PDB file of C-alpha atoms in Angstrom:
ATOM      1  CA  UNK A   1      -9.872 -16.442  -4.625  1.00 91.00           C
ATOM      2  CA  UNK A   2      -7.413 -13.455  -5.870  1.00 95.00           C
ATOM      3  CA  UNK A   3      -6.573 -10.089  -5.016  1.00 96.00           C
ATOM      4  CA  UNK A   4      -4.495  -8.026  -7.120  1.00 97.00           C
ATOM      5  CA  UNK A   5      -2.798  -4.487  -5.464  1.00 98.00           C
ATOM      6  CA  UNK A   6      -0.821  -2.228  -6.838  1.00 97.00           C
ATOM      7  CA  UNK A   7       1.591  -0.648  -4.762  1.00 97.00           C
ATOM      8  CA  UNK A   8       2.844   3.177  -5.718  1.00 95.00           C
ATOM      9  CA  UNK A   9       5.008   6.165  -3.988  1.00 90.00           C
ATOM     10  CA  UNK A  10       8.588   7.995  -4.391  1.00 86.00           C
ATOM     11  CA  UNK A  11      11.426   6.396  -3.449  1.00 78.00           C
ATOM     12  CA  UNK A  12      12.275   5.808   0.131  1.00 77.00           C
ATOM     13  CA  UNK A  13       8.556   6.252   1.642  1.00 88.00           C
ATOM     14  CA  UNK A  14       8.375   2.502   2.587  1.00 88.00           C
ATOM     15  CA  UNK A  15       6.754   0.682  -0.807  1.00 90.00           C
ATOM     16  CA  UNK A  16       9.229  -1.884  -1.026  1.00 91.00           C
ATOM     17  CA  UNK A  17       8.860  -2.687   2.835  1.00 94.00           C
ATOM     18  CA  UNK A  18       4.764  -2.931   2.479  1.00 97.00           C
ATOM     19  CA  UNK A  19       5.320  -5.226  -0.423  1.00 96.00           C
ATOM     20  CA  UNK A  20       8.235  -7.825   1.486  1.00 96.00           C
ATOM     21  CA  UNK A  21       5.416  -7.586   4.603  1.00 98.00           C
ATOM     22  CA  UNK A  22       2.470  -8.692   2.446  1.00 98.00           C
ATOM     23  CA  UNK A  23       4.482 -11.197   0.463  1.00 96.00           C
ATOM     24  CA  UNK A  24       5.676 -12.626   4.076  1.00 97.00           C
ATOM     25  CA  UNK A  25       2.521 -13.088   5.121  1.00 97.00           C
ATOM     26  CA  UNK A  26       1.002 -14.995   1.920  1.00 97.00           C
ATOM     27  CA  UNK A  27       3.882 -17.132   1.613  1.00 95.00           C
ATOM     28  CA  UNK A  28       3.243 -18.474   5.070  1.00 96.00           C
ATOM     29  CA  UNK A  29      -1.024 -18.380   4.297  1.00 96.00           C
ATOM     30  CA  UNK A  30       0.371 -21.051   1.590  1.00 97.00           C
ATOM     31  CA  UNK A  31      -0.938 -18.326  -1.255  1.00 97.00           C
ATOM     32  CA  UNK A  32       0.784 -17.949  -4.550  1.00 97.00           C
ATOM     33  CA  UNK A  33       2.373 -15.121  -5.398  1.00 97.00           C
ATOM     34  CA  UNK A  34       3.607 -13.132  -8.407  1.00 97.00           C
ATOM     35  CA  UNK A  35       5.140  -9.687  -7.341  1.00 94.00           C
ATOM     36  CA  UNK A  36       6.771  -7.134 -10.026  1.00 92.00           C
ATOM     37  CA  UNK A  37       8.858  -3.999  -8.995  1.00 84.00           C
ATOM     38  CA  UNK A  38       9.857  -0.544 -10.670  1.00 78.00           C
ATOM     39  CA  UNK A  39      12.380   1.518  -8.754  1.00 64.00           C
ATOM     40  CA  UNK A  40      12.846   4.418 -11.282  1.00 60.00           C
ATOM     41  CA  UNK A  41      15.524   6.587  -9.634  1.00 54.00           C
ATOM     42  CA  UNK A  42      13.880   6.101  -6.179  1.00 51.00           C
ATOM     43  CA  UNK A  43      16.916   7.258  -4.930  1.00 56.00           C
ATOM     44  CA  UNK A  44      16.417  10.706  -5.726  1.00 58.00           C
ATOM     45  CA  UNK A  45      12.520  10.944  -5.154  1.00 65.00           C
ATOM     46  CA  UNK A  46      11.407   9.135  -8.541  1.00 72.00           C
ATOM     47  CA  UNK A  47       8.556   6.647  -8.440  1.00 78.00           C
ATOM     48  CA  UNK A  48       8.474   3.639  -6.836  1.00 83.00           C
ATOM     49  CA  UNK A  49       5.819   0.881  -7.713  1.00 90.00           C
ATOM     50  CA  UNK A  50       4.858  -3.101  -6.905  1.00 93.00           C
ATOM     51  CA  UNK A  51       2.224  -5.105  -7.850  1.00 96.00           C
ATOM     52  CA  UNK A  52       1.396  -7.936  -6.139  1.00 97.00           C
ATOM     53  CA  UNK A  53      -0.792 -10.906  -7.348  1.00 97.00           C
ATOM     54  CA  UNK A  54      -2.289 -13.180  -4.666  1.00 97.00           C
ATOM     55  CA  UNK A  55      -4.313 -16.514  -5.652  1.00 97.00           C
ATOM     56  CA  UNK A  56      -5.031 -19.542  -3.760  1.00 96.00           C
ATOM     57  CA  UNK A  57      -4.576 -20.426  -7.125  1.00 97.00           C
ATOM     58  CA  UNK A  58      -1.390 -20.790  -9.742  1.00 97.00           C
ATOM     59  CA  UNK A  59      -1.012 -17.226 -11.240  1.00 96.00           C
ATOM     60  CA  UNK A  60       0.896 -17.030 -14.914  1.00 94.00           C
ATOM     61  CA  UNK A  61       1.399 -13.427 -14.952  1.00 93.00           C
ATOM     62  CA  UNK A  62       2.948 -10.552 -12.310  1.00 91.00           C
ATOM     63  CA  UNK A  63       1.514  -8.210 -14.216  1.00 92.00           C
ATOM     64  CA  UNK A  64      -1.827  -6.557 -13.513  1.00 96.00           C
ATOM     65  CA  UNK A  65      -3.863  -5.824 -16.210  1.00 95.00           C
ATOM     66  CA  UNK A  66      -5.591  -2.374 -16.598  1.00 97.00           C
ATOM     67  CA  UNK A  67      -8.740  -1.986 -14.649  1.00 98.00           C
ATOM     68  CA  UNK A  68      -7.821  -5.334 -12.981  1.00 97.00           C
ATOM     69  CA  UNK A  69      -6.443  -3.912  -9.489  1.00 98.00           C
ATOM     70  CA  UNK A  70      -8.368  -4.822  -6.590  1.00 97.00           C
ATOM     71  CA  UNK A  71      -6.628  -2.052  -4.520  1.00 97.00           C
ATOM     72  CA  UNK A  72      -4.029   0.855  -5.300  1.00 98.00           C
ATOM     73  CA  UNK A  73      -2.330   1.951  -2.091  1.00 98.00           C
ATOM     74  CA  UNK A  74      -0.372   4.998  -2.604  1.00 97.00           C
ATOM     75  CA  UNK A  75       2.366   6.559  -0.302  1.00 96.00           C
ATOM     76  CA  UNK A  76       0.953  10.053  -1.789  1.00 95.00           C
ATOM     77  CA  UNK A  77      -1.870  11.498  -3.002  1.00 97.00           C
ATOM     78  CA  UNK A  78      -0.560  12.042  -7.378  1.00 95.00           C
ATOM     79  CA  UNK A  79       0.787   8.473  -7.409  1.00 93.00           C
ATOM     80  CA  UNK A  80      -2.724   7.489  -6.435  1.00 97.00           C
ATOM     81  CA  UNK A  81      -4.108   9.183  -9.324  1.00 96.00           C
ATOM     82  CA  UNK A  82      -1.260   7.771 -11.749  1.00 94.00           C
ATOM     83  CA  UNK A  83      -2.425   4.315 -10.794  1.00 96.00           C
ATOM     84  CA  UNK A  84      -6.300   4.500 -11.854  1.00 97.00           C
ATOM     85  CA  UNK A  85      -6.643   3.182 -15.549  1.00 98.00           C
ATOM     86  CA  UNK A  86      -5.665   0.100 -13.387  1.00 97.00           C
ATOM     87  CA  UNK A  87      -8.257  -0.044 -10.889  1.00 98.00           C
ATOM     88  CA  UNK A  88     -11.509  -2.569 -11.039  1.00 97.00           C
ATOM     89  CA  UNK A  89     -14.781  -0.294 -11.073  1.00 96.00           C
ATOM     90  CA  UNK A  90     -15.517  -1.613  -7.685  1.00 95.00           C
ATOM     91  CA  UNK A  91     -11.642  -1.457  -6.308  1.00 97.00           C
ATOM     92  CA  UNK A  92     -10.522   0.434  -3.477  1.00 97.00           C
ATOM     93  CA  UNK A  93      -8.082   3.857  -3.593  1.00 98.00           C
ATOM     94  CA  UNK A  94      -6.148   3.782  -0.452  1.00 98.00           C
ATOM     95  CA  UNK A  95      -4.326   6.737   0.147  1.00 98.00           C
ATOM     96  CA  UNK A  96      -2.114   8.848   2.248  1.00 98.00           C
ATOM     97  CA  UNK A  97      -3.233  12.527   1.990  1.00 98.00           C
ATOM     98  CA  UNK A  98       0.176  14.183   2.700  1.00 94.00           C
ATOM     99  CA  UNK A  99       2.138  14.634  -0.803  1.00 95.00           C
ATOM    100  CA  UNK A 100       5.429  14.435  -1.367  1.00 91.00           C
ATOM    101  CA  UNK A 101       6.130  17.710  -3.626  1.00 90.00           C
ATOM    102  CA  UNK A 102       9.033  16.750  -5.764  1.00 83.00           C
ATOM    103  CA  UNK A 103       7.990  18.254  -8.881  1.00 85.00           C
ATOM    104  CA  UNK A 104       8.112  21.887  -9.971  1.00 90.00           C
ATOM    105  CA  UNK A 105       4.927  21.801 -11.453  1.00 93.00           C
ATOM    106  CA  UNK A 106       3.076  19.144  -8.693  1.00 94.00           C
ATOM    107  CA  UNK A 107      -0.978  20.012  -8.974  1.00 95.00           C
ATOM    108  CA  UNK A 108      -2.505  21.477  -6.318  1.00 96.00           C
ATOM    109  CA  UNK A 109      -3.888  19.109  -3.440  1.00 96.00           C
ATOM    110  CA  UNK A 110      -7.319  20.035  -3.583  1.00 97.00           C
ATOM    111  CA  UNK A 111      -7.816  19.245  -6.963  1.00 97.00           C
ATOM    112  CA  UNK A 112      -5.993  16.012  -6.556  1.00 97.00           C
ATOM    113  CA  UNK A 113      -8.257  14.902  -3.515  1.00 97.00           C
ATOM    114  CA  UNK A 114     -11.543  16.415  -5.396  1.00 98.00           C
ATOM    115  CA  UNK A 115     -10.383  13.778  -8.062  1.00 97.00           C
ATOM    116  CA  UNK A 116     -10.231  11.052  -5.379  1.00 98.00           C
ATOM    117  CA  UNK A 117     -13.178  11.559  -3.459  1.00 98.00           C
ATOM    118  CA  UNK A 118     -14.880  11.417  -6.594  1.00 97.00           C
ATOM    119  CA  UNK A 119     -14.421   7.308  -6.606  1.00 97.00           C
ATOM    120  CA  UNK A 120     -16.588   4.969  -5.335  1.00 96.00           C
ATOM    121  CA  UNK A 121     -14.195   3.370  -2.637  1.00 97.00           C
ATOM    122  CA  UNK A 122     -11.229   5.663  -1.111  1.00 98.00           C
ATOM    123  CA  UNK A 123     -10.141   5.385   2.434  1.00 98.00           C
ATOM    124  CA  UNK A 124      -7.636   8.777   2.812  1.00 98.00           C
ATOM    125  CA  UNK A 125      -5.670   9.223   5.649  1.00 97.00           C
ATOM    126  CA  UNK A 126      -2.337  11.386   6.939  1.00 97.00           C
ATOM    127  CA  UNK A 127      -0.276   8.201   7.067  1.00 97.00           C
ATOM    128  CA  UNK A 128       2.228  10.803   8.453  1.00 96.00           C
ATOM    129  CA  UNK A 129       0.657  11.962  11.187  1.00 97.00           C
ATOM    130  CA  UNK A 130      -0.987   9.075  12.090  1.00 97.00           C
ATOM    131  CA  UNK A 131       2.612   7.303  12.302  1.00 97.00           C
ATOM    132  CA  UNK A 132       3.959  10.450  14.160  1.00 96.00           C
ATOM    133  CA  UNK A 133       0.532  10.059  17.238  1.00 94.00           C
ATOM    134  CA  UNK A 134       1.724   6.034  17.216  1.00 91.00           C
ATOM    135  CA  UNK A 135       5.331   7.296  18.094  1.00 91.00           C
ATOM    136  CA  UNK A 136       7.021   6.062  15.002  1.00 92.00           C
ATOM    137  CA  UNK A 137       6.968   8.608  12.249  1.00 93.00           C
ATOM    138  CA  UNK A 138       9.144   6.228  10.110  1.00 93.00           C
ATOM    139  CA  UNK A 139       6.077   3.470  10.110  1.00 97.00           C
ATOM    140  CA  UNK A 140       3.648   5.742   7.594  1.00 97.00           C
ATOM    141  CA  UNK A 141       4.243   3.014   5.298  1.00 97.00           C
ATOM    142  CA  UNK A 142       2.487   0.365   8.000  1.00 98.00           C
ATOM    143  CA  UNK A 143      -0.637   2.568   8.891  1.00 98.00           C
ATOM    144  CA  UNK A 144      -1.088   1.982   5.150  1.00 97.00           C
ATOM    145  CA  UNK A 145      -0.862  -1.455   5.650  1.00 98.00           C
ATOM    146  CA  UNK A 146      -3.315  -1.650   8.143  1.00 98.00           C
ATOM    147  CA  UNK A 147      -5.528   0.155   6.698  1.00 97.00           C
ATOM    148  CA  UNK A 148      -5.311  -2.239   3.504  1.00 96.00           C
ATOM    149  CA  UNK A 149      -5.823  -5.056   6.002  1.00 96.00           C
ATOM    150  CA  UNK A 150      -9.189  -3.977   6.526  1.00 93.00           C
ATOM    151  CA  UNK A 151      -9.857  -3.983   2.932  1.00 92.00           C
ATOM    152  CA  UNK A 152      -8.555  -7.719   1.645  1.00 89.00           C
ATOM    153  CA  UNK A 153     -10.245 -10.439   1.710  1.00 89.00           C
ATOM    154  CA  UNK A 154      -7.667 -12.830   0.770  1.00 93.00           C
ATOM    155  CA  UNK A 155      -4.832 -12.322   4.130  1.00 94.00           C
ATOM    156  CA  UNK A 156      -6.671 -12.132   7.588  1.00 95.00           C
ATOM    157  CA  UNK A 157      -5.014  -8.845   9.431  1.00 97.00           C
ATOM    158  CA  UNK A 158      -3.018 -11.554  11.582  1.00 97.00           C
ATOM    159  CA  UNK A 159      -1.311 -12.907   8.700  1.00 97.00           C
ATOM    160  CA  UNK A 160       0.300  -9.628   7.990  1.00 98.00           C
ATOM    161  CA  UNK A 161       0.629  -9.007  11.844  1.00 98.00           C
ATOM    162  CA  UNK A 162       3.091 -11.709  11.591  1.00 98.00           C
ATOM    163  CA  UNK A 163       4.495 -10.865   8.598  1.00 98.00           C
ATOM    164  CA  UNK A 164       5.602  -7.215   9.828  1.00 98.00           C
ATOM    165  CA  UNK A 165       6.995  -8.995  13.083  1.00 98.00           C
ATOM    166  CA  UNK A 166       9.320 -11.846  10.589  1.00 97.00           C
ATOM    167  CA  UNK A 167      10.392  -8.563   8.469  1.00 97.00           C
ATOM    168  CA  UNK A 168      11.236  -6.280  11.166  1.00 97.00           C
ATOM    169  CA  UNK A 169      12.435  -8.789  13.905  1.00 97.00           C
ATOM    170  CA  UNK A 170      16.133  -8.779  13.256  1.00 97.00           C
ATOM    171  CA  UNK A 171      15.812  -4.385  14.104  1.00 96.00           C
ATOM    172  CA  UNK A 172      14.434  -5.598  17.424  1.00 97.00           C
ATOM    173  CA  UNK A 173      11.318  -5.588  19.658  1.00 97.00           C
ATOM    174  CA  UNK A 174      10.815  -1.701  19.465  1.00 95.00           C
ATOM    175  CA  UNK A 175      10.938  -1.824  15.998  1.00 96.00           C
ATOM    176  CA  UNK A 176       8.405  -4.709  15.596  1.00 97.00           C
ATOM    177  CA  UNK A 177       6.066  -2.563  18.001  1.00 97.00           C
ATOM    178  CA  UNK A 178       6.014   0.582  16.723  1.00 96.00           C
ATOM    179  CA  UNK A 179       5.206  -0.813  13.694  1.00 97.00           C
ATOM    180  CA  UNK A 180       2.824  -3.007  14.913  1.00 98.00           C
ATOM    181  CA  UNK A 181       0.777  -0.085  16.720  1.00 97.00           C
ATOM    182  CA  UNK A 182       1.062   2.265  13.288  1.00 98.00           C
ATOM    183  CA  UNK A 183      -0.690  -1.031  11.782  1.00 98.00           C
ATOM    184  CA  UNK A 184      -3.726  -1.223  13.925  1.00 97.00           C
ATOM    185  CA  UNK A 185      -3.838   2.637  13.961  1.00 97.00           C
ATOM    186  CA  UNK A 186      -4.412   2.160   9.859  1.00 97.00           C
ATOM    187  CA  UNK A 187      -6.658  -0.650  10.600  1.00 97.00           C
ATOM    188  CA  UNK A 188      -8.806   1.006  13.162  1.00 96.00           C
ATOM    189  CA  UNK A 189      -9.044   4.071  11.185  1.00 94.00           C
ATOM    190  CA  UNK A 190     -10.449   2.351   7.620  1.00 92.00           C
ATOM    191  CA  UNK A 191     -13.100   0.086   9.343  1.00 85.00           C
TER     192      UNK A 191
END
């Protein structure tokens, strides 16, 4: 069994954080792993992407081929779009529906959600105001996570319970929890 994901947003929205949770949890599932990372000036609102390859198998390669992603779970609605010559016919679009304008010329939101809709498999959601309702508007990045729990078959939504409390144990229990609870608010919400 494999999964591949792609990972996508603009620096600083959590990418990097949903990656180090989901790599957590398939270390400790005893899965291999092959992860790849592009931080192009995510300091200053530039994109921020990371694939990850899971296998209960030996993997050669980080990288995922084109039209080989099992799931693309975007931060924002555009970086979703930038992300589909890589998706499988029959992979999943996960997506928060708030953008993050940082482009003169950004397209307007309708025409980027007509776009998504249009797939097969999408689960959108306000990641943002879903994290604000679970009191932690920093954890948008987690009610993505969740709601890509409910989507792989390869890590049980557990797993990456206990990967979220290994990563964000050393900010303390309030931290663990209110990421814990904008988790199973993304989970509840894409099953």
């Amino acid at each position: 069994m494999k999964q591949d994901i792609i990972l996508a947003g603009v620096g600083g929205q959590g990418i990097l954080s949903i990656a180090t949770v989901i790599g957590s949890a398939a270390l400790t599932e005893g899965l291999y792993l092959k992860q790849a990372e592009v931080h192009g000036m995510s300091q200053r609102g530039g994109d921020v992407q990371s694939t990850l390859r899971l296998s209960s198998e030996p993997i050669m390669s980080d990288l995922v081929p084109k039209g080989g992603a099992d799931c693309i779970v975007s931060m924002e609605p555009m970086e979703a779009l930038r992300y589909l010559p890589w998706l499988k016919k029959d992979g999943w679009i996960i997506t928060s529906t708030a953008p993050f304008v940082n482009i003169p010329n950004y397209p307007p939101i309708e025409k980027i959600m007509e776009k998504l809709e249009s797939l097969p498999h999408l689960v959108a959601l306000d990641a943002d105001a879903m994290a604000k309702d679970a009191g932690s508007p920093r954890s948008a990045n987690m009610v993505l996570l969740g709601a890509v729990a409910a989507k792989l078959d390869i890590l049980q939504p557990e797993a990456l319970r206990e990967g979220i409390r290994r990563v964000f144990g050393r900010k303390g229990e309030a931290i663990v929890e209110a990421n814990l609870k904008a988790f199973d608010a993304g989970f509840e919400k894409s099953m």
